[in-house]
Every structure is written in C-alpha cells, then in structure tokens.
Amino acid sequence: RAPTLTTLSYRGITGSGKTASSQLVVNQVLRLSSHSKRETRVAEQIKALTPLLDSFGNAKTLMNPNASRHGRYLELHFNERGRISGGKVLTYGLEKSRLNRLTHEERTYHVFYQLLAGSTPEERDRFNLEDPSDYALLASSGCYRLPSGPFSDDSIAMEELRAAMKTLGFKPKHTVSIFSLLVAILILGNVQFGEGDARDVSAYVSNPLVLEQAARLLGVSSEELGETLTNKTSYVRKE
C-alpha cells in the first residue's frame, strides 16, 4: 500500500502563534504514536529539535520576543501500524543579516545570549567570554535581555539547549566545536579595519590581537584569516 502523505502549513503575521501551534500538534501526534521504548526515544529526539532550532534560529524583534527568523519543514515517518519510526527536519531562509548589525531594541539569535548567560566556568576560561556589551554585534542594538516572563531567562534556556543536544546525540567534542564557532562570530564583530595607504594596497586589521583570538577559535592562522577579510579574490572560469 502506498504511504499516505499529510501536510500541515501555518500562515500568519509574526507573533500570531504559528510555531507554538505547530509544536502542540506535533507533540500530540507523537504522544499518540509512541508506545514502545524505542518509539518513545524517537519521539523525545523529535521534541528536542524544537529548543535546538529555537536557540539557533529564533530572535527577539520589536514585535515578538521569540520570532522565528528561518523557515522550518518537519517530516514525521510512521510505520504501517501508525507508530512513529523517524523524522527529519529541513531549515531554510536563515536571516543572515542578523549576524551583521541589529536594529535598536532587537537581538540576534538566542543562542549567543544563552551561551554567555549559561556558560560553565570552564567554558568562560576556554573561550575568554566577556559581558554581552563587550561584543560589537550584541551592543549594536543595546538590548541584551528578553522581556520578563516565564521563558525570559537565557541561563535556563541554555540548560534546556544542552539537554536537547544530549538527547539528539551531540558528543562533547561536537558541542565544543559549535560553541567555538559562536564565540568566533562574536569576536569577528569586534575586528576593526584601517584603510590602505594606496589604491593597490588592501585594508588592514587594526587590532591584530582580536583577529588572533578569532583565528584560534576557527582553527586557522591569523595571517590567512586577515588575508581573507581584507582581500577579494575573483575566479574566472574556475581559475
């Protein structure tokens, strides 16, 4: 028998509850379709996708403190008995401009604030973490916290993110690499440039120590990173 495909889509203005409504539907479907230990495990992993994607893809805007700044397509798979057997998610349309500069009173993606608020002492030492106001990207809007409410504590959200990553099978080395990249993005926002003194001379990084810190987190040399940031390379016929 050919499988049956049912598609649910949600439309509405920001803050209308599209994400929350879809989550309620998915949780109910998972509750009804998981009975064995294996099915329950799969259901828990699918549920763990929500806090993970919310952290990396949602942000505070002027209209909504938890606005989805990406598209999300979730596909659930069931066996012939209607039991959950797996799932996959596709994300698309991430708002990249939110990693460059922010509108006043808005925030970039939640995960940056969550990491700074809920980092362990070891992580603070490893990544040399500072106050949110010390990072140019975060300081560009002057907004560091969510409006008061039940889901406004970034440190608690960081604990939920760690639990979700553990449920989904992220190993410690993977989380360290991901957090390194997040901190590198913040530090790259602090890199400052000076203009070249001639037409054929490129710009230069005026605070090389900041560049070295970002390069270390990215696993590349500061010379190569500086070259990439100050020179444009054009390819003609792949050459």
PDB file of C-alpha atoms in Angstrom:
ATOM      1  CA  ARG A   1       0.000   0.000   0.000  1.00  0.00           C
ATOM      2  CA  ALA A   2       1.369   3.400  -0.940  1.00  0.00           C
ATOM      3  CA  PRO A   3       2.207   5.658   2.022  1.00  0.00           C
ATOM      4  CA  THR A   4      -0.154   8.497   2.840  1.00  0.00           C
ATOM      5  CA  LEU A   5       1.306  11.984   2.993  1.00  0.00           C
ATOM      6  CA  THR A   6      -0.408  14.683   5.032  1.00  0.00           C
ATOM      7  CA  THR A   7       0.953  18.224   5.009  1.00  0.00           C
ATOM      8  CA  LEU A   8       0.173  20.959   7.523  1.00  0.00           C
ATOM      9  CA  SER A   9       1.251  24.548   6.881  1.00  0.00           C
ATOM     10  CA  TYR A  10       0.785  27.625   9.056  1.00  0.00           C
ATOM     11  CA  ARG A  11       0.466  31.217   7.899  1.00  0.00           C
ATOM     12  CA  GLY A  12       0.141  34.450   9.816  1.00  0.00           C
ATOM     13  CA  ILE A  13       1.922  37.581  10.931  1.00  0.00           C
ATOM     14  CA  THR A  14       4.841  37.432  13.337  1.00  0.00           C
ATOM     15  CA  GLY A  15       3.783  36.634  16.871  1.00  0.00           C
ATOM     16  CA  SER A  16       0.488  35.037  15.801  1.00  0.00           C
ATOM     17  CA  GLY A  17       1.466  31.655  17.259  1.00  0.00           C
ATOM     18  CA  LYS A  18       2.417  29.626  14.196  1.00  0.00           C
ATOM     19  CA  THR A  19       5.414  27.951  15.836  1.00  0.00           C
ATOM     20  CA  ALA A  20       3.602  27.299  19.120  1.00  0.00           C
ATOM     21  CA  SER A  21       0.571  25.840  17.359  1.00  0.00           C
ATOM     22  CA  SER A  22       2.656  23.513  15.200  1.00  0.00           C
ATOM     23  CA  GLN A  23       4.552  22.354  18.285  1.00  0.00           C
ATOM     24  CA  LEU A  24       1.303  21.476  20.070  1.00  0.00           C
ATOM     25  CA  VAL A  25       0.119  19.448  17.075  1.00  0.00           C
ATOM     26  CA  VAL A  26       3.433  17.586  16.759  1.00  0.00           C
ATOM     27  CA  ASN A  27       3.574  16.801  20.482  1.00  0.00           C
ATOM     28  CA  GLN A  28       0.039  15.401  20.404  1.00  0.00           C
ATOM     29  CA  VAL A  29       0.776  13.258  17.355  1.00  0.00           C
ATOM     30  CA  LEU A  30       3.950  11.952  18.997  1.00  0.00           C
ATOM     31  CA  ARG A  31       2.063  11.138  22.214  1.00  0.00           C
ATOM     32  CA  LEU A  32      -0.500   9.084  20.294  1.00  0.00           C
ATOM     33  CA  SER A  33       2.026   7.288  18.088  1.00  0.00           C
ATOM     34  CA  SER A  34       4.734   6.257  20.581  1.00  0.00           C
ATOM     35  CA  HIS A  35       4.214   3.235  22.834  1.00  0.00           C
ATOM     36  CA  SER A  36       7.410   1.162  22.956  1.00  0.00           C
ATOM     37  CA  LYS A  37      10.709   2.337  24.454  1.00  0.00           C
ATOM     38  CA  ARG A  38      12.219   2.780  21.012  1.00  0.00           C
ATOM     39  CA  GLU A  39       9.268   4.823  19.783  1.00  0.00           C
ATOM     40  CA  THR A  40       9.367   6.951  22.911  1.00  0.00           C
ATOM     41  CA  ARG A  41      13.061   7.554  22.337  1.00  0.00           C
ATOM     42  CA  VAL A  42      12.426   8.681  18.757  1.00  0.00           C
ATOM     43  CA  ALA A  43       9.612  10.943  19.934  1.00  0.00           C
ATOM     44  CA  GLU A  44      11.867  12.564  22.546  1.00  0.00           C
ATOM     45  CA  GLN A  45      14.512  13.226  19.908  1.00  0.00           C
ATOM     46  CA  ILE A  46      11.958  14.856  17.619  1.00  0.00           C
ATOM     47  CA  LYS A  47      10.727  17.023  20.501  1.00  0.00           C
ATOM     48  CA  ALA A  48      14.315  18.013  21.262  1.00  0.00           C
ATOM     49  CA  LEU A  49      14.544  19.615  17.828  1.00  0.00           C
ATOM     50  CA  THR A  50      12.333  22.488  18.992  1.00  0.00           C
ATOM     51  CA  PRO A  51      14.580  24.009  21.704  1.00  0.00           C
ATOM     52  CA  LEU A  52      17.616  23.403  19.487  1.00  0.00           C
ATOM     53  CA  LEU A  53      16.205  25.172  16.427  1.00  0.00           C
ATOM     54  CA  ASP A  54      14.613  27.896  18.549  1.00  0.00           C
ATOM     55  CA  SER A  55      18.000  28.727  20.065  1.00  0.00           C
ATOM     56  CA  PHE A  56      19.842  28.874  16.759  1.00  0.00           C
ATOM     57  CA  GLY A  57      17.037  30.277  14.583  1.00  0.00           C
ATOM     58  CA  ASN A  58      14.810  32.493  16.739  1.00  0.00           C
ATOM     59  CA  ALA A  59      15.441  36.041  17.913  1.00  0.00           C
ATOM     60  CA  LYS A  60      13.783  38.965  19.668  1.00  0.00           C
ATOM     61  CA  THR A  61      12.242  41.516  17.328  1.00  0.00           C
ATOM     62  CA  LEU A  62      10.242  44.638  18.087  1.00  0.00           C
ATOM     63  CA  MET A  63       7.025  42.674  17.546  1.00  0.00           C
ATOM     64  CA  ASN A  64       7.848  39.280  19.042  1.00  0.00           C
ATOM     65  CA  PRO A  65      10.388  38.245  21.726  1.00  0.00           C
ATOM     66  CA  ASN A  66      10.676  34.776  20.168  1.00  0.00           C
ATOM     67  CA  ALA A  67      10.316  35.341  16.429  1.00  0.00           C
ATOM     68  CA  SER A  68      11.347  32.597  14.012  1.00  0.00           C
ATOM     69  CA  ARG A  69      13.914  34.093  11.661  1.00  0.00           C
ATOM     70  CA  HIS A  70      14.096  30.983   9.465  1.00  0.00           C
ATOM     71  CA  GLY A  71      11.800  28.528   7.724  1.00  0.00           C
ATOM     72  CA  ARG A  72      11.300  25.033   9.101  1.00  0.00           C
ATOM     73  CA  TYR A  73       9.931  21.918   7.419  1.00  0.00           C
ATOM     74  CA  LEU A  74       9.393  18.922   9.712  1.00  0.00           C
ATOM     75  CA  GLU A  75       8.619  15.489   8.301  1.00  0.00           C
ATOM     76  CA  LEU A  76       7.396  12.633  10.525  1.00  0.00           C
ATOM     77  CA  HIS A  77       7.606   8.999   9.444  1.00  0.00           C
ATOM     78  CA  PHE A  78       5.239   6.280  10.682  1.00  0.00           C
ATOM     79  CA  ASN A  79       5.151   2.522  10.189  1.00  0.00           C
ATOM     80  CA  GLU A  80       2.163   0.558   8.884  1.00  0.00           C
ATOM     81  CA  ARG A  81       0.665   0.462  12.395  1.00  0.00           C
ATOM     82  CA  GLY A  82       0.744   4.233  12.739  1.00  0.00           C
ATOM     83  CA  ARG A  83       3.653   4.216  15.179  1.00  0.00           C
ATOM     84  CA  ILE A  84       6.380   6.842  14.952  1.00  0.00           C
ATOM     85  CA  SER A  85       9.501   5.457  13.249  1.00  0.00           C
ATOM     86  CA  GLY A  86      11.563   8.532  12.477  1.00  0.00           C
ATOM     87  CA  GLY A  87      11.614  12.087  11.272  1.00  0.00           C
ATOM     88  CA  LYS A  88      13.707  14.735   9.593  1.00  0.00           C
ATOM     89  CA  VAL A  89      13.769  18.492   9.574  1.00  0.00           C
ATOM     90  CA  LEU A  90      14.818  20.986   6.919  1.00  0.00           C
ATOM     91  CA  THR A  91      15.656  24.579   7.796  1.00  0.00           C
ATOM     92  CA  TYR A  92      15.959  27.329   5.220  1.00  0.00           C
ATOM     93  CA  GLY A  93      15.909  31.095   4.756  1.00  0.00           C
ATOM     94  CA  LEU A  94      18.025  31.962   7.810  1.00  0.00           C
ATOM     95  CA  GLU A  95      18.155  35.745   8.249  1.00  0.00           C
ATOM     96  CA  LYS A  96      21.908  36.219   7.848  1.00  0.00           C
ATOM     97  CA  SER A  97      21.762  39.997   8.250  1.00  0.00           C
ATOM     98  CA  ARG A  98      21.101  39.434  11.960  1.00  0.00           C
ATOM     99  CA  LEU A  99      24.755  38.381  12.286  1.00  0.00           C
ATOM    100  CA  ASN A 100      25.970  41.725  10.962  1.00  0.00           C
ATOM    101  CA  ARG A 101      24.155  44.564  12.702  1.00  0.00           C
ATOM    102  CA  LEU A 102      20.973  44.771  14.745  1.00  0.00           C
ATOM    103  CA  THR A 103      18.020  47.110  14.837  1.00  0.00           C
ATOM    104  CA  HIS A 104      17.578  49.093  18.058  1.00  0.00           C
ATOM    105  CA  GLU A 105      15.996  47.020  20.856  1.00  0.00           C
ATOM    106  CA  GLU A 106      16.240  43.767  18.864  1.00  0.00           C
ATOM    107  CA  ARG A 107      18.537  40.808  19.471  1.00  0.00           C
ATOM    108  CA  THR A 108      20.409  38.390  17.284  1.00  0.00           C
ATOM    109  CA  TYR A 109      19.808  34.656  17.689  1.00  0.00           C
ATOM    110  CA  HIS A 110      19.042  33.486  21.228  1.00  0.00           C
ATOM    111  CA  VAL A 111      21.967  31.050  21.382  1.00  0.00           C
ATOM    112  CA  PHE A 112      24.571  33.808  21.690  1.00  0.00           C
ATOM    113  CA  TYR A 113      22.937  35.273  24.809  1.00  0.00           C
ATOM    114  CA  GLN A 114      22.218  31.804  26.188  1.00  0.00           C
ATOM    115  CA  LEU A 115      25.858  30.795  25.903  1.00  0.00           C
ATOM    116  CA  LEU A 116      27.070  33.966  27.622  1.00  0.00           C
ATOM    117  CA  ALA A 117      24.465  33.660  30.401  1.00  0.00           C
ATOM    118  CA  GLY A 118      24.674  29.895  30.991  1.00  0.00           C
ATOM    119  CA  SER A 119      28.320  29.071  30.331  1.00  0.00           C
ATOM    120  CA  THR A 120      30.256  26.966  32.805  1.00  0.00           C
ATOM    121  CA  PRO A 121      33.425  28.306  34.495  1.00  0.00           C
ATOM    122  CA  GLU A 122      35.441  26.002  32.220  1.00  0.00           C
ATOM    123  CA  GLU A 123      33.769  27.445  29.123  1.00  0.00           C
ATOM    124  CA  ARG A 124      34.325  31.008  30.301  1.00  0.00           C
ATOM    125  CA  ASP A 125      38.039  30.276  30.645  1.00  0.00           C
ATOM    126  CA  ARG A 126      38.313  28.279  27.418  1.00  0.00           C
ATOM    127  CA  PHE A 127      36.604  30.924  25.267  1.00  0.00           C
ATOM    128  CA  ASN A 128      37.571  34.032  27.288  1.00  0.00           C
ATOM    129  CA  LEU A 129      33.917  35.009  27.444  1.00  0.00           C
ATOM    130  CA  GLU A 130      33.038  38.603  28.276  1.00  0.00           C
ATOM    131  CA  ASP A 131      29.919  40.622  29.034  1.00  0.00           C
ATOM    132  CA  PRO A 132      27.409  40.888  26.147  1.00  0.00           C
ATOM    133  CA  SER A 133      28.057  44.635  25.914  1.00  0.00           C
ATOM    134  CA  ASP A 134      31.706  43.916  25.047  1.00  0.00           C
ATOM    135  CA  TYR A 135      30.733  42.382  21.705  1.00  0.00           C
ATOM    136  CA  ALA A 136      30.010  44.906  18.942  1.00  0.00           C
ATOM    137  CA  LEU A 137      27.294  42.773  17.344  1.00  0.00           C
ATOM    138  CA  LEU A 138      25.273  42.462  20.535  1.00  0.00           C
ATOM    139  CA  ALA A 139      25.948  46.056  21.597  1.00  0.00           C
ATOM    140  CA  SER A 140      24.703  47.438  18.268  1.00  0.00           C
ATOM    141  CA  SER A 141      21.088  47.213  19.472  1.00  0.00           C
ATOM    142  CA  GLY A 142      21.531  47.987  23.155  1.00  0.00           C
ATOM    143  CA  CYS A 143      19.212  45.065  24.045  1.00  0.00           C
ATOM    144  CA  TYR A 144      20.672  42.093  25.894  1.00  0.00           C
ATOM    145  CA  ARG A 145      17.732  40.507  27.719  1.00  0.00           C
ATOM    146  CA  LEU A 146      14.274  39.276  26.854  1.00  0.00           C
ATOM    147  CA  PRO A 147      11.167  40.911  28.350  1.00  0.00           C
ATOM    148  CA  SER A 148      10.346  39.455  31.758  1.00  0.00           C
ATOM    149  CA  GLY A 149       8.253  36.318  31.632  1.00  0.00           C
ATOM    150  CA  PRO A 150       8.320  32.535  32.045  1.00  0.00           C
ATOM    151  CA  PHE A 151      10.734  31.990  29.114  1.00  0.00           C
ATOM    152  CA  SER A 152      12.945  35.037  29.559  1.00  0.00           C
ATOM    153  CA  ASP A 153      15.904  33.505  31.451  1.00  0.00           C
ATOM    154  CA  ASP A 154      18.737  32.823  28.997  1.00  0.00           C
ATOM    155  CA  SER A 155      20.678  30.712  31.503  1.00  0.00           C
ATOM    156  CA  ILE A 156      17.713  28.345  31.952  1.00  0.00           C
ATOM    157  CA  ALA A 157      17.300  28.197  28.170  1.00  0.00           C
ATOM    158  CA  MET A 158      20.973  27.220  27.915  1.00  0.00           C
ATOM    159  CA  GLU A 159      20.352  24.271  30.230  1.00  0.00           C
ATOM    160  CA  GLU A 160      17.457  23.192  28.017  1.00  0.00           C
ATOM    161  CA  LEU A 161      19.659  23.532  24.937  1.00  0.00           C
ATOM    162  CA  ARG A 162      22.345  21.329  26.480  1.00  0.00           C
ATOM    163  CA  ALA A 163      19.720  18.712  27.354  1.00  0.00           C
ATOM    164  CA  ALA A 164      18.313  18.815  23.816  1.00  0.00           C
ATOM    165  CA  MET A 165      21.769  18.395  22.267  1.00  0.00           C
ATOM    166  CA  LYS A 166      22.456  15.444  24.547  1.00  0.00           C
ATOM    167  CA  THR A 167      19.128  13.827  23.595  1.00  0.00           C
ATOM    168  CA  LEU A 168      19.954  14.272  19.911  1.00  0.00           C
ATOM    169  CA  GLY A 169      23.338  12.587  20.335  1.00  0.00           C
ATOM    170  CA  PHE A 170      25.731  15.529  20.188  1.00  0.00           C
ATOM    171  CA  LYS A 171      29.084  14.463  21.630  1.00  0.00           C
ATOM    172  CA  PRO A 172      31.093  16.836  23.870  1.00  0.00           C
ATOM    173  CA  LYS A 173      33.626  17.448  21.088  1.00  0.00           C
ATOM    174  CA  HIS A 174      30.787  18.496  18.794  1.00  0.00           C
ATOM    175  CA  THR A 175      29.325  20.972  21.284  1.00  0.00           C
ATOM    176  CA  VAL A 176      32.766  22.450  21.932  1.00  0.00           C
ATOM    177  CA  SER A 177      33.247  22.992  18.195  1.00  0.00           C
ATOM    178  CA  ILE A 178      29.807  24.611  17.867  1.00  0.00           C
ATOM    179  CA  PHE A 179      30.368  26.916  20.843  1.00  0.00           C
ATOM    180  CA  SER A 180      33.813  27.830  19.481  1.00  0.00           C
ATOM    181  CA  LEU A 181      32.214  28.930  16.232  1.00  0.00           C
ATOM    182  CA  LEU A 182      29.583  31.003  18.057  1.00  0.00           C
ATOM    183  CA  VAL A 183      32.221  32.847  20.065  1.00  0.00           C
ATOM    184  CA  ALA A 184      34.322  33.345  16.926  1.00  0.00           C
ATOM    185  CA  ILE A 185      31.353  35.053  15.238  1.00  0.00           C
ATOM    186  CA  LEU A 186      31.016  37.431  18.180  1.00  0.00           C
ATOM    187  CA  ILE A 187      34.739  38.190  18.188  1.00  0.00           C
ATOM    188  CA  LEU A 188      34.835  38.772  14.426  1.00  0.00           C
ATOM    189  CA  GLY A 189      32.313  41.551  15.017  1.00  0.00           C
ATOM    190  CA  ASN A 190      34.993  43.297  17.110  1.00  0.00           C
ATOM    191  CA  VAL A 191      37.628  43.230  14.362  1.00  0.00           C
ATOM    192  CA  GLN A 192      38.456  46.755  13.213  1.00  0.00           C
ATOM    193  CA  PHE A 193      39.965  47.804   9.906  1.00  0.00           C
ATOM    194  CA  GLY A 194      42.160  50.591   8.606  1.00  0.00           C
ATOM    195  CA  GLU A 195      42.290  51.841   5.034  1.00  0.00           C
ATOM    196  CA  GLY A 196      45.225  51.092   2.773  1.00  0.00           C
ATOM    197  CA  ASP A 197      47.571  53.994   2.030  1.00  0.00           C
ATOM    198  CA  ALA A 198      47.460  53.461  -1.731  1.00  0.00           C
ATOM    199  CA  ARG A 199      44.993  52.439  -4.420  1.00  0.00           C
ATOM    200  CA  ASP A 200      46.536  48.973  -4.844  1.00  0.00           C
ATOM    201  CA  VAL A 201      47.034  48.346  -1.108  1.00  0.00           C
ATOM    202  CA  SER A 202      44.288  46.500   0.716  1.00  0.00           C
ATOM    203  CA  ALA A 203      42.797  47.462   4.033  1.00  0.00           C
ATOM    204  CA  TYR A 204      44.384  46.057   7.169  1.00  0.00           C
ATOM    205  CA  VAL A 205      43.229  44.807  10.568  1.00  0.00           C
ATOM    206  CA  SER A 206      43.992  47.446  13.159  1.00  0.00           C
ATOM    207  CA  ASN A 207      43.522  45.213  16.232  1.00  0.00           C
ATOM    208  CA  PRO A 208      45.509  42.034  15.422  1.00  0.00           C
ATOM    209  CA  LEU A 209      45.078  40.552  18.909  1.00  0.00           C
ATOM    210  CA  VAL A 210      41.321  40.303  18.348  1.00  0.00           C
ATOM    211  CA  LEU A 211      41.989  38.716  14.960  1.00  0.00           C
ATOM    212  CA  GLU A 212      44.308  36.155  16.566  1.00  0.00           C
ATOM    213  CA  GLN A 213      41.642  35.224  19.096  1.00  0.00           C
ATOM    214  CA  ALA A 214      39.051  34.637  16.363  1.00  0.00           C
ATOM    215  CA  ALA A 215      41.553  32.682  14.242  1.00  0.00           C
ATOM    216  CA  ARG A 216      42.383  30.387  17.156  1.00  0.00           C
ATOM    217  CA  LEU A 217      38.719  29.543  17.670  1.00  0.00           C
ATOM    218  CA  LEU A 218      38.257  28.902  13.945  1.00  0.00           C
ATOM    219  CA  GLY A 219      41.345  26.710  13.751  1.00  0.00           C
ATOM    220  CA  VAL A 220      43.115  28.806  11.115  1.00  0.00           C
ATOM    221  CA  SER A 221      46.151  31.083  11.119  1.00  0.00           C
ATOM    222  CA  SER A 222      45.601  34.774  11.815  1.00  0.00           C
ATOM    223  CA  GLU A 223      47.537  35.611   8.634  1.00  0.00           C
ATOM    224  CA  GLU A 224      45.164  33.578   6.465  1.00  0.00           C
ATOM    225  CA  LEU A 225      42.092  34.969   8.205  1.00  0.00           C
ATOM    226  CA  GLY A 226      43.363  38.526   7.878  1.00  0.00           C
ATOM    227  CA  GLU A 227      44.074  37.970   4.188  1.00  0.00           C
ATOM    228  CA  THR A 228      40.550  36.642   3.656  1.00  0.00           C
ATOM    229  CA  LEU A 229      38.966  39.613   5.435  1.00  0.00           C
ATOM    230  CA  THR A 230      40.953  42.303   3.619  1.00  0.00           C
ATOM    231  CA  ASN A 231      41.330  40.946   0.086  1.00  0.00           C
ATOM    232  CA  LYS A 232      38.775  39.983  -2.543  1.00  0.00           C
ATOM    233  CA  THR A 233      39.555  37.064  -4.822  1.00  0.00           C
ATOM    234  CA  SER A 234      37.746  36.694  -8.120  1.00  0.00           C
ATOM    235  CA  TYR A 235      37.592  33.448 -10.105  1.00  0.00           C
ATOM    236  CA  VAL A 236      37.314  33.425 -13.898  1.00  0.00           C
ATOM    237  CA  ARG A 237      36.447  30.038 -15.350  1.00  0.00           C
ATOM    238  CA  LYS A 238      37.327  28.429 -12.005  1.00  0.00           C
ATOM    239  CA  GLU A 239      40.822  29.948 -12.035  1.00  0.00           C
TER     240      GLU A 239
END
